[in-house]
PDB file of C-alpha atoms in Angstrom:
ATOM      1  CA  UNK A1314     -51.415  71.611 -52.900  1.00 52.00           C
ATOM      2  CA  UNK A1315     -49.840  69.827 -55.823  1.00 59.00           C
ATOM      3  CA  UNK A1316     -46.393  68.486 -55.124  1.00 68.00           C
ATOM      4  CA  UNK A1317     -43.604  68.541 -57.612  1.00 88.00           C
ATOM      5  CA  UNK A1318     -42.055  65.266 -58.741  1.00 95.00           C
ATOM      6  CA  UNK A1319     -38.712  64.735 -57.037  1.00 96.00           C
ATOM      7  CA  UNK A1320     -36.008  62.964 -58.975  1.00 97.00           C
ATOM      8  CA  UNK A1321     -33.065  60.906 -57.743  1.00 98.00           C
ATOM      9  CA  UNK A1322     -30.308  59.160 -59.685  1.00 98.00           C
ATOM     10  CA  UNK A1323     -27.767  56.516 -58.708  1.00 98.00           C
ATOM     11  CA  UNK A1324     -25.222  55.100 -61.145  1.00 98.00           C
ATOM     12  CA  UNK A1325     -23.281  52.013 -60.052  1.00 97.00           C
ATOM     13  CA  UNK A1326     -20.864  49.600 -61.709  1.00 96.00           C
ATOM     14  CA  UNK A1327     -22.539  46.366 -62.850  1.00 95.00           C
ATOM     15  CA  UNK A1328     -21.241  44.370 -59.894  1.00 95.00           C
ATOM     16  CA  UNK A1329     -23.270  42.509 -57.306  1.00 95.00           C
ATOM     17  CA  UNK A1330     -21.022  44.045 -54.618  1.00 95.00           C
ATOM     18  CA  UNK A1331     -23.110  47.190 -54.842  1.00 96.00           C
ATOM     19  CA  UNK A1332     -26.588  45.684 -54.489  1.00 97.00           C
ATOM     20  CA  UNK A1333     -26.689  46.768 -50.847  1.00 97.00           C
ATOM     21  CA  UNK A1334     -25.989  50.378 -51.839  1.00 98.00           C
ATOM     22  CA  UNK A1335     -28.814  50.171 -54.398  1.00 98.00           C
ATOM     23  CA  UNK A1336     -31.197  48.726 -51.789  1.00 98.00           C
ATOM     24  CA  UNK A1337     -30.263  51.452 -49.294  1.00 98.00           C
ATOM     25  CA  UNK A1338     -30.752  54.152 -51.943  1.00 98.00           C
ATOM     26  CA  UNK A1339     -34.285  53.143 -52.952  1.00 98.00           C
ATOM     27  CA  UNK A1340     -35.178  52.113 -49.408  1.00 98.00           C
ATOM     28  CA  UNK A1341     -34.400  55.523 -47.965  1.00 97.00           C
ATOM     29  CA  UNK A1342     -36.400  57.304 -50.660  1.00 97.00           C
ATOM     30  CA  UNK A1343     -39.368  54.939 -50.249  1.00 97.00           C
ATOM     31  CA  UNK A1344     -39.269  55.319 -46.478  1.00 96.00           C
ATOM     32  CA  UNK A1345     -39.091  59.100 -46.720  1.00 95.00           C
ATOM     33  CA  UNK A1346     -42.155  59.003 -48.978  1.00 94.00           C
ATOM     34  CA  UNK A1347     -44.086  57.321 -46.204  1.00 93.00           C
ATOM     35  CA  UNK A1348     -44.240  53.706 -47.380  1.00 95.00           C
ATOM     36  CA  UNK A1349     -44.597  51.211 -44.547  1.00 94.00           C
ATOM     37  CA  UNK A1350     -41.631  48.952 -43.737  1.00 94.00           C
ATOM     38  CA  UNK A1351     -43.377  46.067 -45.498  1.00 94.00           C
ATOM     39  CA  UNK A1352     -43.685  48.024 -48.727  1.00 95.00           C
ATOM     40  CA  UNK A1353     -40.197  49.484 -48.452  1.00 97.00           C
ATOM     41  CA  UNK A1354     -38.950  45.867 -48.355  1.00 96.00           C
ATOM     42  CA  UNK A1355     -41.001  44.979 -51.431  1.00 97.00           C
ATOM     43  CA  UNK A1356     -39.610  47.918 -53.375  1.00 98.00           C
ATOM     44  CA  UNK A1357     -36.034  47.147 -52.292  1.00 98.00           C
ATOM     45  CA  UNK A1358     -36.346  43.494 -53.304  1.00 98.00           C
ATOM     46  CA  UNK A1359     -37.888  44.369 -56.676  1.00 98.00           C
ATOM     47  CA  UNK A1360     -35.110  46.807 -57.519  1.00 98.00           C
ATOM     48  CA  UNK A1361     -32.488  44.297 -56.327  1.00 98.00           C
ATOM     49  CA  UNK A1362     -34.009  41.690 -58.671  1.00 96.00           C
ATOM     50  CA  UNK A1363     -34.065  44.104 -61.610  1.00 96.00           C
ATOM     51  CA  UNK A1364     -30.423  45.062 -61.049  1.00 96.00           C
ATOM     52  CA  UNK A1365     -29.368  41.429 -60.553  1.00 95.00           C
ATOM     53  CA  UNK A1366     -30.969  40.615 -63.918  1.00 93.00           C
ATOM     54  CA  UNK A1367     -28.954  43.412 -65.513  1.00 94.00           C
ATOM     55  CA  UNK A1368     -25.693  42.179 -63.966  1.00 94.00           C
ATOM     56  CA  UNK A1369     -26.280  38.534 -64.871  1.00 91.00           C
ATOM     57  CA  UNK A1370     -28.187  38.692 -68.131  1.00 88.00           C
ATOM     58  CA  UNK A1371     -27.837  42.110 -69.768  1.00 88.00           C
ATOM     59  CA  UNK A1372     -24.112  42.435 -69.110  1.00 89.00           C
ATOM     60  CA  UNK A1373     -23.378  38.695 -68.679  1.00 86.00           C
ATOM     61  CA  UNK A1374     -21.279  39.351 -65.582  1.00 81.00           C
ATOM     62  CA  UNK A1375     -19.108  41.994 -67.244  1.00 85.00           C
ATOM     63  CA  UNK A1376     -18.042  44.474 -64.597  1.00 84.00           C
ATOM     64  CA  UNK A1377     -17.487  48.204 -65.051  1.00 85.00           C
ATOM     65  CA  UNK A1378     -20.604  48.621 -67.154  1.00 93.00           C
ATOM     66  CA  UNK A1379     -23.095  51.125 -65.761  1.00 95.00           C
ATOM     67  CA  UNK A1380     -26.450  50.529 -64.141  1.00 97.00           C
ATOM     68  CA  UNK A1381     -28.626  53.581 -63.657  1.00 98.00           C
ATOM     69  CA  UNK A1382     -31.296  53.613 -61.007  1.00 98.00           C
ATOM     70  CA  UNK A1383     -33.642  56.524 -61.609  1.00 98.00           C
ATOM     71  CA  UNK A1384     -36.276  57.284 -58.998  1.00 98.00           C
ATOM     72  CA  UNK A1385     -39.194  59.662 -59.366  1.00 98.00           C
ATOM     73  CA  UNK A1386     -41.440  60.435 -56.434  1.00 96.00           C
ATOM     74  CA  UNK A1387     -44.613  62.452 -56.227  1.00 94.00           C
ATOM     75  CA  UNK A1388     -47.666  62.499 -53.988  1.00 92.00           C
ATOM     76  CA  UNK A1389     -49.242  59.557 -55.802  1.00 93.00           C
ATOM     77  CA  UNK A1390     -46.485  57.114 -56.619  1.00 96.00           C
ATOM     78  CA  UNK A1391     -42.866  56.030 -56.593  1.00 97.00           C
ATOM     79  CA  UNK A1392     -41.389  55.128 -59.969  1.00 98.00           C
ATOM     80  CA  UNK A1393     -38.037  53.322 -60.219  1.00 98.00           C
ATOM     81  CA  UNK A1394     -36.418  52.845 -63.612  1.00 98.00           C
ATOM     82  CA  UNK A1395     -33.437  50.504 -63.936  1.00 97.00           C
ATOM     83  CA  UNK A1396     -31.481  51.347 -67.061  1.00 97.00           C
ATOM     84  CA  UNK A1397     -28.758  49.374 -68.829  1.00 96.00           C
ATOM     85  CA  UNK A1398     -27.117  49.324 -72.223  1.00 95.00           C
ATOM     86  CA  UNK A1399     -26.584  45.575 -72.446  1.00 93.00           C
ATOM     87  CA  UNK A1400     -27.965  42.893 -74.680  1.00 91.00           C
ATOM     88  CA  UNK A1401     -31.553  43.110 -73.449  1.00 82.00           C
ATOM     89  CA  UNK A1402     -34.047  40.264 -73.261  1.00 75.00           C
ATOM     90  CA  UNK A1403     -37.572  39.298 -74.214  1.00 72.00           C
ATOM     91  CA  UNK A1404     -39.649  39.777 -71.049  1.00 71.00           C
ATOM     92  CA  UNK A1405     -42.067  37.025 -72.069  1.00 67.00           C
ATOM     93  CA  UNK A1406     -39.178  34.521 -72.263  1.00 64.00           C
ATOM     94  CA  UNK A1407     -38.589  34.934 -68.529  1.00 61.00           C
ATOM     95  CA  UNK A1408     -42.223  34.483 -67.551  1.00 63.00           C
ATOM     96  CA  UNK A1409     -43.004  31.914 -64.864  1.00 67.00           C
ATOM     97  CA  UNK A1410     -46.673  31.129 -65.492  1.00 67.00           C
ATOM     98  CA  UNK A1411     -47.124  28.140 -63.191  1.00 72.00           C
ATOM     99  CA  UNK A1412     -45.254  28.354 -59.900  1.00 72.00           C
ATOM    100  CA  UNK A1413     -46.454  24.930 -58.769  1.00 71.00           C
ATOM    101  CA  UNK A1414     -44.994  23.300 -61.873  1.00 72.00           C
ATOM    102  CA  UNK A1415     -41.847  25.383 -61.496  1.00 69.00           C
ATOM    103  CA  UNK A1416     -41.267  24.088 -57.981  1.00 71.00           C
ATOM    104  CA  UNK A1417     -42.238  20.485 -58.680  1.00 69.00           C
ATOM    105  CA  UNK A1418     -39.766  20.350 -61.551  1.00 67.00           C
ATOM    106  CA  UNK A1419     -36.980  21.804 -59.376  1.00 65.00           C
ATOM    107  CA  UNK A1420     -36.327  24.468 -61.990  1.00 67.00           C
ATOM    108  CA  UNK A1421     -33.797  27.206 -61.351  1.00 66.00           C
ATOM    109  CA  UNK A1422     -33.695  30.839 -62.400  1.00 67.00           C
ATOM    110  CA  UNK A1423     -36.368  33.148 -63.762  1.00 76.00           C
ATOM    111  CA  UNK A1424     -37.749  33.844 -60.304  1.00 88.00           C
ATOM    112  CA  UNK A1425     -36.556  37.449 -60.191  1.00 91.00           C
ATOM    113  CA  UNK A1426     -38.944  38.835 -62.762  1.00 91.00           C
ATOM    114  CA  UNK A1427     -41.761  36.752 -61.336  1.00 91.00           C
ATOM    115  CA  UNK A1428     -41.131  38.267 -57.902  1.00 93.00           C
ATOM    116  CA  UNK A1429     -41.047  41.793 -59.302  1.00 95.00           C
ATOM    117  CA  UNK A1430     -44.453  41.305 -60.936  1.00 94.00           C
ATOM    118  CA  UNK A1431     -45.887  39.980 -57.680  1.00 94.00           C
ATOM    119  CA  UNK A1432     -44.441  42.772 -55.542  1.00 96.00           C
ATOM    120  CA  UNK A1433     -44.953  45.912 -57.636  1.00 97.00           C
ATOM    121  CA  UNK A1434     -48.169  47.595 -58.837  1.00 96.00           C
ATOM    122  CA  UNK A1435     -46.955  48.082 -62.411  1.00 97.00           C
ATOM    123  CA  UNK A1436     -43.982  46.793 -64.405  1.00 96.00           C
ATOM    124  CA  UNK A1437     -43.060  48.093 -67.850  1.00 96.00           C
ATOM    125  CA  UNK A1438     -40.283  47.183 -70.259  1.00 95.00           C
ATOM    126  CA  UNK A1439     -38.531  49.164 -72.962  1.00 94.00           C
ATOM    127  CA  UNK A1440     -35.980  46.875 -74.601  1.00 93.00           C
ATOM    128  CA  UNK A1441     -33.535  48.133 -77.228  1.00 93.00           C
ATOM    129  CA  UNK A1442     -30.590  45.684 -77.138  1.00 92.00           C
ATOM    130  CA  UNK A1443     -27.151  47.278 -76.836  1.00 90.00           C
ATOM    131  CA  UNK A1444     -28.740  50.733 -76.907  1.00 94.00           C
ATOM    132  CA  UNK A1445     -30.929  51.213 -73.882  1.00 95.00           C
ATOM    133  CA  UNK A1446     -33.056  48.795 -71.886  1.00 95.00           C
ATOM    134  CA  UNK A1447     -35.361  50.089 -69.191  1.00 97.00           C
ATOM    135  CA  UNK A1448     -37.484  48.242 -66.670  1.00 96.00           C
ATOM    136  CA  UNK A1449     -39.841  50.592 -64.879  1.00 98.00           C
ATOM    137  CA  UNK A1450     -41.331  49.631 -61.521  1.00 98.00           C
ATOM    138  CA  UNK A1451     -44.256  51.531 -60.031  1.00 97.00           C
ATOM    139  CA  UNK A1452     -45.631  51.510 -56.492  1.00 97.00           C
ATOM    140  CA  UNK A1453     -48.611  53.673 -55.598  1.00 95.00           C
ATOM    141  CA  UNK A1454     -48.832  55.576 -52.335  1.00 93.00           C
ATOM    142  CA  UNK A1455     -52.234  54.544 -51.084  1.00 85.00           C
ATOM    143  CA  UNK A1456     -53.520  54.262 -47.529  1.00 70.00           C
ATOM    144  CA  UNK A1457     -52.732  50.551 -47.247  1.00 65.00           C
ATOM    145  CA  UNK A1458     -49.145  50.953 -48.303  1.00 73.00           C
ATOM    146  CA  UNK A1459     -48.491  53.867 -45.982  1.00 72.00           C
ATOM    147  CA  UNK A1460     -50.487  52.585 -43.032  1.00 62.00           C
ATOM    148  CA  UNK A1461     -49.368  54.346 -39.897  1.00 56.00           C
ATOM    149  CA  UNK A1462     -46.949  56.572 -41.723  1.00 51.00           C
ATOM    150  CA  UNK A1463     -49.208  59.110 -43.413  1.00 45.00           C
ATOM    151  CA  UNK A1464     -47.989  61.861 -41.129  1.00 44.00           C
ATOM    152  CA  UNK A1465     -44.442  61.153 -42.195  1.00 45.00           C
ATOM    153  CA  UNK A1466     -45.430  61.087 -45.860  1.00 43.00           C
ATOM    154  CA  UNK A1467     -47.057  64.504 -45.560  1.00 46.00           C
ATOM    155  CA  UNK A1468     -44.036  66.020 -43.912  1.00 39.00           C
ATOM    156  CA  UNK A1469     -41.673  64.754 -46.553  1.00 46.00           C
ATOM    157  CA  UNK A1470     -43.710  65.537 -49.628  1.00 49.00           C
ATOM    158  CA  UNK A1471     -45.171  68.869 -48.602  1.00 46.00           C
ATOM    159  CA  UNK A1472     -42.516  70.238 -46.279  1.00 43.00           C
ATOM    160  CA  UNK A1473     -39.204  69.412 -47.940  1.00 42.00           C
ATOM    161  CA  UNK A1474     -37.072  70.728 -45.099  1.00 42.00           C
ATOM    162  CA  UNK A1475     -38.993  69.184 -42.236  1.00 39.00           C
ATOM    163  CA  UNK A1476     -36.426  66.440 -41.589  1.00 37.00           C
ATOM    164  CA  UNK A1477     -33.534  68.881 -41.306  1.00 36.00           C
ATOM    165  CA  UNK A1478     -34.661  70.299 -38.017  1.00 31.00           C
TER     166      UNK A1478
ATOM    167  CA  UNK B 126     -20.928  45.078 -49.831  1.00 77.00           C
ATOM    168  CA  UNK B 127     -23.686  42.923 -48.356  1.00 77.00           C
ATOM    169  CA  UNK B 128     -22.776  41.258 -45.082  1.00 93.00           C
ATOM    170  CA  UNK B 129     -23.447  37.558 -44.906  1.00 97.00           C
ATOM    171  CA  UNK B 130     -21.985  34.512 -43.239  1.00 97.00           C
ATOM    172  CA  UNK B 131     -22.784  30.824 -42.845  1.00 98.00           C
ATOM    173  CA  UNK B 132     -21.950  28.916 -39.671  1.00 98.00           C
ATOM    174  CA  UNK B 133     -22.114  25.129 -39.794  1.00 98.00           C
ATOM    175  CA  UNK B 134     -22.957  22.834 -36.900  1.00 97.00           C
ATOM    176  CA  UNK B 135     -22.942  19.030 -37.208  1.00 97.00           C
ATOM    177  CA  UNK B 136     -25.060  16.816 -34.931  1.00 95.00           C
ATOM    178  CA  UNK B 137     -24.657  13.130 -35.753  1.00 93.00           C
ATOM    179  CA  UNK B 138     -26.247  12.720 -39.194  1.00 95.00           C
ATOM    180  CA  UNK B 139     -27.785  16.183 -39.205  1.00 97.00           C
ATOM    181  CA  UNK B 140     -26.020  19.366 -40.258  1.00 98.00           C
ATOM    182  CA  UNK B 141     -27.295  22.841 -39.435  1.00 98.00           C
ATOM    183  CA  UNK B 142     -26.366  25.874 -41.508  1.00 98.00           C
ATOM    184  CA  UNK B 143     -26.964  29.114 -39.618  1.00 98.00           C
ATOM    185  CA  UNK B 144     -27.436  31.987 -42.066  1.00 98.00           C
ATOM    186  CA  UNK B 145     -26.569  35.478 -40.874  1.00 98.00           C
ATOM    187  CA  UNK B 146     -27.154  38.689 -42.814  1.00 98.00           C
ATOM    188  CA  UNK B 147     -28.178  39.474 -46.369  1.00 98.00           C
ATOM    189  CA  UNK B 148     -28.530  36.686 -48.931  1.00 98.00           C
ATOM    190  CA  UNK B 149     -28.476  38.244 -52.400  1.00 97.00           C
ATOM    191  CA  UNK B 150     -26.727  37.663 -55.739  1.00 96.00           C
ATOM    192  CA  UNK B 151     -23.437  38.729 -54.205  1.00 96.00           C
ATOM    193  CA  UNK B 152     -23.551  36.441 -51.191  1.00 97.00           C
ATOM    194  CA  UNK B 153     -25.455  33.459 -52.654  1.00 96.00           C
ATOM    195  CA  UNK B 154     -22.212  31.761 -53.820  1.00 96.00           C
ATOM    196  CA  UNK B 155     -21.084  31.569 -50.182  1.00 97.00           C
ATOM    197  CA  UNK B 156     -24.284  29.763 -49.187  1.00 98.00           C
ATOM    198  CA  UNK B 157     -24.069  27.543 -52.266  1.00 97.00           C
ATOM    199  CA  UNK B 158     -20.520  26.541 -51.354  1.00 97.00           C
ATOM    200  CA  UNK B 159     -21.650  25.524 -47.871  1.00 98.00           C
ATOM    201  CA  UNK B 160     -24.476  23.378 -49.250  1.00 97.00           C
ATOM    202  CA  UNK B 161     -22.178  21.854 -51.855  1.00 97.00           C
ATOM    203  CA  UNK B 162     -19.679  20.968 -49.152  1.00 97.00           C
ATOM    204  CA  UNK B 163     -22.348  19.052 -47.226  1.00 98.00           C
ATOM    205  CA  UNK B 164     -23.511  17.183 -50.311  1.00 97.00           C
ATOM    206  CA  UNK B 165     -19.923  16.365 -51.260  1.00 97.00           C
ATOM    207  CA  UNK B 166     -19.426  14.918 -47.773  1.00 97.00           C
ATOM    208  CA  UNK B 167     -22.568  12.814 -48.147  1.00 97.00           C
ATOM    209  CA  UNK B 168     -24.446  14.733 -45.470  1.00 97.00           C
ATOM    210  CA  UNK B 169     -27.991  15.003 -46.741  1.00 98.00           C
ATOM    211  CA  UNK B 170     -29.991  15.779 -43.589  1.00 98.00           C
ATOM    212  CA  UNK B 171     -29.745  19.537 -43.634  1.00 98.00           C
ATOM    213  CA  UNK B 172     -31.400  22.234 -41.529  1.00 98.00           C
ATOM    214  CA  UNK B 173     -31.047  25.844 -42.597  1.00 98.00           C
ATOM    215  CA  UNK B 174     -31.584  28.028 -39.542  1.00 98.00           C
ATOM    216  CA  UNK B 175     -32.712  31.467 -40.732  1.00 98.00           C
ATOM    217  CA  UNK B 176     -32.845  33.156 -37.320  1.00 98.00           C
ATOM    218  CA  UNK B 177     -30.322  35.826 -38.304  1.00 98.00           C
ATOM    219  CA  UNK B 178     -31.213  35.963 -41.994  1.00 98.00           C
ATOM    220  CA  UNK B 179     -32.263  39.579 -42.575  1.00 97.00           C
ATOM    221  CA  UNK B 180     -32.943  39.437 -46.311  1.00 97.00           C
ATOM    222  CA  UNK B 181     -33.283  37.018 -49.200  1.00 97.00           C
ATOM    223  CA  UNK B 182     -33.606  37.604 -52.937  1.00 97.00           C
ATOM    224  CA  UNK B 183     -34.289  35.126 -55.725  1.00 94.00           C
ATOM    225  CA  UNK B 184     -30.559  34.439 -55.992  1.00 95.00           C
ATOM    226  CA  UNK B 185     -30.723  32.951 -52.499  1.00 95.00           C
ATOM    227  CA  UNK B 186     -33.944  31.070 -53.222  1.00 94.00           C
ATOM    228  CA  UNK B 187     -32.270  29.615 -56.287  1.00 93.00           C
ATOM    229  CA  UNK B 188     -29.570  28.014 -54.118  1.00 94.00           C
ATOM    230  CA  UNK B 189     -32.231  26.003 -52.278  1.00 92.00           C
ATOM    231  CA  UNK B 190     -33.707  24.960 -55.616  1.00 91.00           C
ATOM    232  CA  UNK B 191     -30.291  23.923 -56.877  1.00 91.00           C
ATOM    233  CA  UNK B 192     -29.742  21.247 -54.228  1.00 94.00           C
ATOM    234  CA  UNK B 193     -33.116  19.960 -53.063  1.00 93.00           C
ATOM    235  CA  UNK B 194     -33.466  17.362 -55.807  1.00 92.00           C
ATOM    236  CA  UNK B 195     -30.010  15.899 -55.195  1.00 93.00           C
ATOM    237  CA  UNK B 196     -30.489  15.864 -51.422  1.00 96.00           C
ATOM    238  CA  UNK B 197     -33.873  14.116 -51.580  1.00 96.00           C
ATOM    239  CA  UNK B 198     -32.563  11.589 -54.080  1.00 96.00           C
ATOM    240  CA  UNK B 199     -30.204  10.550 -51.278  1.00 96.00           C
ATOM    241  CA  UNK B 200     -32.965  10.126 -48.682  1.00 95.00           C
ATOM    242  CA  UNK B 201     -32.235  13.499 -47.154  1.00 97.00           C
ATOM    243  CA  UNK B 202     -33.998  16.840 -46.993  1.00 97.00           C
ATOM    244  CA  UNK B 203     -33.413  20.542 -46.572  1.00 97.00           C
ATOM    245  CA  UNK B 204     -35.642  21.878 -43.804  1.00 97.00           C
ATOM    246  CA  UNK B 205     -35.778  25.497 -42.725  1.00 98.00           C
ATOM    247  CA  UNK B 206     -36.366  26.981 -39.298  1.00 98.00           C
ATOM    248  CA  UNK B 207     -36.501  30.186 -37.242  1.00 98.00           C
ATOM    249  CA  UNK B 208     -37.542  32.319 -40.217  1.00 97.00           C
ATOM    250  CA  UNK B 209     -38.554  35.936 -39.624  1.00 97.00           C
ATOM    251  CA  UNK B 210     -41.957  37.013 -40.876  1.00 95.00           C
ATOM    252  CA  UNK B 211     -40.295  39.250 -43.474  1.00 95.00           C
ATOM    253  CA  UNK B 212     -38.242  36.420 -44.978  1.00 96.00           C
ATOM    254  CA  UNK B 213     -41.098  33.912 -44.725  1.00 96.00           C
ATOM    255  CA  UNK B 214     -43.330  36.227 -46.755  1.00 95.00           C
ATOM    256  CA  UNK B 215     -40.977  35.914 -49.723  1.00 95.00           C
ATOM    257  CA  UNK B 216     -40.840  32.116 -49.488  1.00 94.00           C
ATOM    258  CA  UNK B 217     -44.617  32.038 -49.086  1.00 94.00           C
ATOM    259  CA  UNK B 218     -45.251  34.404 -51.988  1.00 92.00           C
ATOM    260  CA  UNK B 219     -43.545  31.944 -54.302  1.00 90.00           C
ATOM    261  CA  UNK B 220     -45.207  28.861 -52.847  1.00 89.00           C
ATOM    262  CA  UNK B 221     -42.055  27.415 -51.310  1.00 90.00           C
ATOM    263  CA  UNK B 222     -43.877  26.072 -48.216  1.00 92.00           C
ATOM    264  CA  UNK B 223     -45.473  23.480 -50.530  1.00 90.00           C
ATOM    265  CA  UNK B 224     -42.042  22.120 -51.446  1.00 90.00           C
ATOM    266  CA  UNK B 225     -39.971  22.752 -48.326  1.00 93.00           C
ATOM    267  CA  UNK B 226     -40.668  22.033 -44.687  1.00 95.00           C
ATOM    268  CA  UNK B 227     -40.460  25.305 -42.790  1.00 97.00           C
ATOM    269  CA  UNK B 228     -40.777  25.033 -39.005  1.00 97.00           C
ATOM    270  CA  UNK B 229     -40.680  27.554 -36.186  1.00 97.00           C
ATOM    271  CA  UNK B 230     -37.746  26.144 -34.234  1.00 97.00           C
ATOM    272  CA  UNK B 231     -34.584  24.274 -35.159  1.00 97.00           C
ATOM    273  CA  UNK B 232     -35.467  21.571 -32.603  1.00 97.00           C
ATOM    274  CA  UNK B 233     -38.642  20.710 -34.504  1.00 97.00           C
ATOM    275  CA  UNK B 234     -36.643  20.109 -37.655  1.00 97.00           C
ATOM    276  CA  UNK B 235     -34.235  17.896 -35.710  1.00 96.00           C
ATOM    277  CA  UNK B 236     -37.200  15.920 -34.327  1.00 95.00           C
ATOM    278  CA  UNK B 237     -38.646  15.449 -37.800  1.00 94.00           C
ATOM    279  CA  UNK B 238     -35.356  13.994 -39.060  1.00 94.00           C
ATOM    280  CA  UNK B 239     -35.099  11.838 -35.920  1.00 87.00           C
ATOM    281  CA  UNK B 240     -38.643  10.503 -36.351  1.00 79.00           C
ATOM    282  CA  UNK B 241     -37.804   9.407 -39.880  1.00 68.00           C
ATOM    283  CA  UNK B 242     -34.818   7.474 -38.548  1.00 57.00           C
ATOM    284  CA  UNK B 243     -36.689   5.748 -35.705  1.00 52.00           C
TER     285      UNK B 243
END
C-alpha cells in the first residue's frame, strides 16, 4: 500500500540557543520513521550543521531572522529542507576537498558542509541571496539504515495511530 | 538550550578538561574559553576527557583546531580520552585520529605526557 508523504514544519529564530530544539524535532521524526539510532544521529548532526551555517553565514549572527526546517517523510526517504532568506553562499566555495591537507594546515571552519555531504545520501542547494536559500538533505530508508527497527517503521508509516495506544 | 559544562582538573603540569553534555555552536564558546584560559596560563599539556560528552558538531571540532597549533608550538599537546563510540565516529569520519591522540582512558593520556617528560 502506497503511503502518503507526511510533512512537518518548524520555524525558529536564527539563534544557536535553539539548535537542541531543531535536533529534537528532526530526531523524533527520523526515529518514528524507523531509522536506527546511528542514522538518527547522522540526520540530527547534518541538520544542526545546516542550521549553524544559516545562523553564522547567511544571517551573519543576526538574531530574530527565521530559519525554516521542513521535513517530508514517505516510505522511501526522509527529506529535510533548511530554508533561510539571508545572503546565501556559493556551495563550491565551502568545499573541503582534501581532509588530510585541511588537518595538517590546522585550518578552521568549512567542516560543516563537508560533514553533511559525508553523512547524508543526497545534498542539494538552491541559492537565491536575500530571497530564499534552501539546502535539501535526503536520507533513504533502506534495510541498513533501519536495521532492527523495520517493525517500528511499518507501524509508523502504515498505521498512523499505532503509537497512540 | 543545549546543556553543556566544562570541569577543569589540574595535576602538576597536566590539565584535564571534562566535557559534559552537548557541544554545538551554542556551547562551543564555553569550551573555547576554557582552552584559552589554559593557554593564557601557559598550561599546554591538556587532556580533554569526553566521558560525558553526548554530542559534538563541527563547531566543537573547530575549537580543537583553533588551539592545537599554538599548544604544540609550546611543546604541549591536546589529547582526548574516554570518547563514546558515537562521538568517536564523528572525529574518525573527518580523519582527526591522524592529527590528535585519542586514547581509551584518561590515565593513558597522563602516562603519555609523563613518558615525554621522563
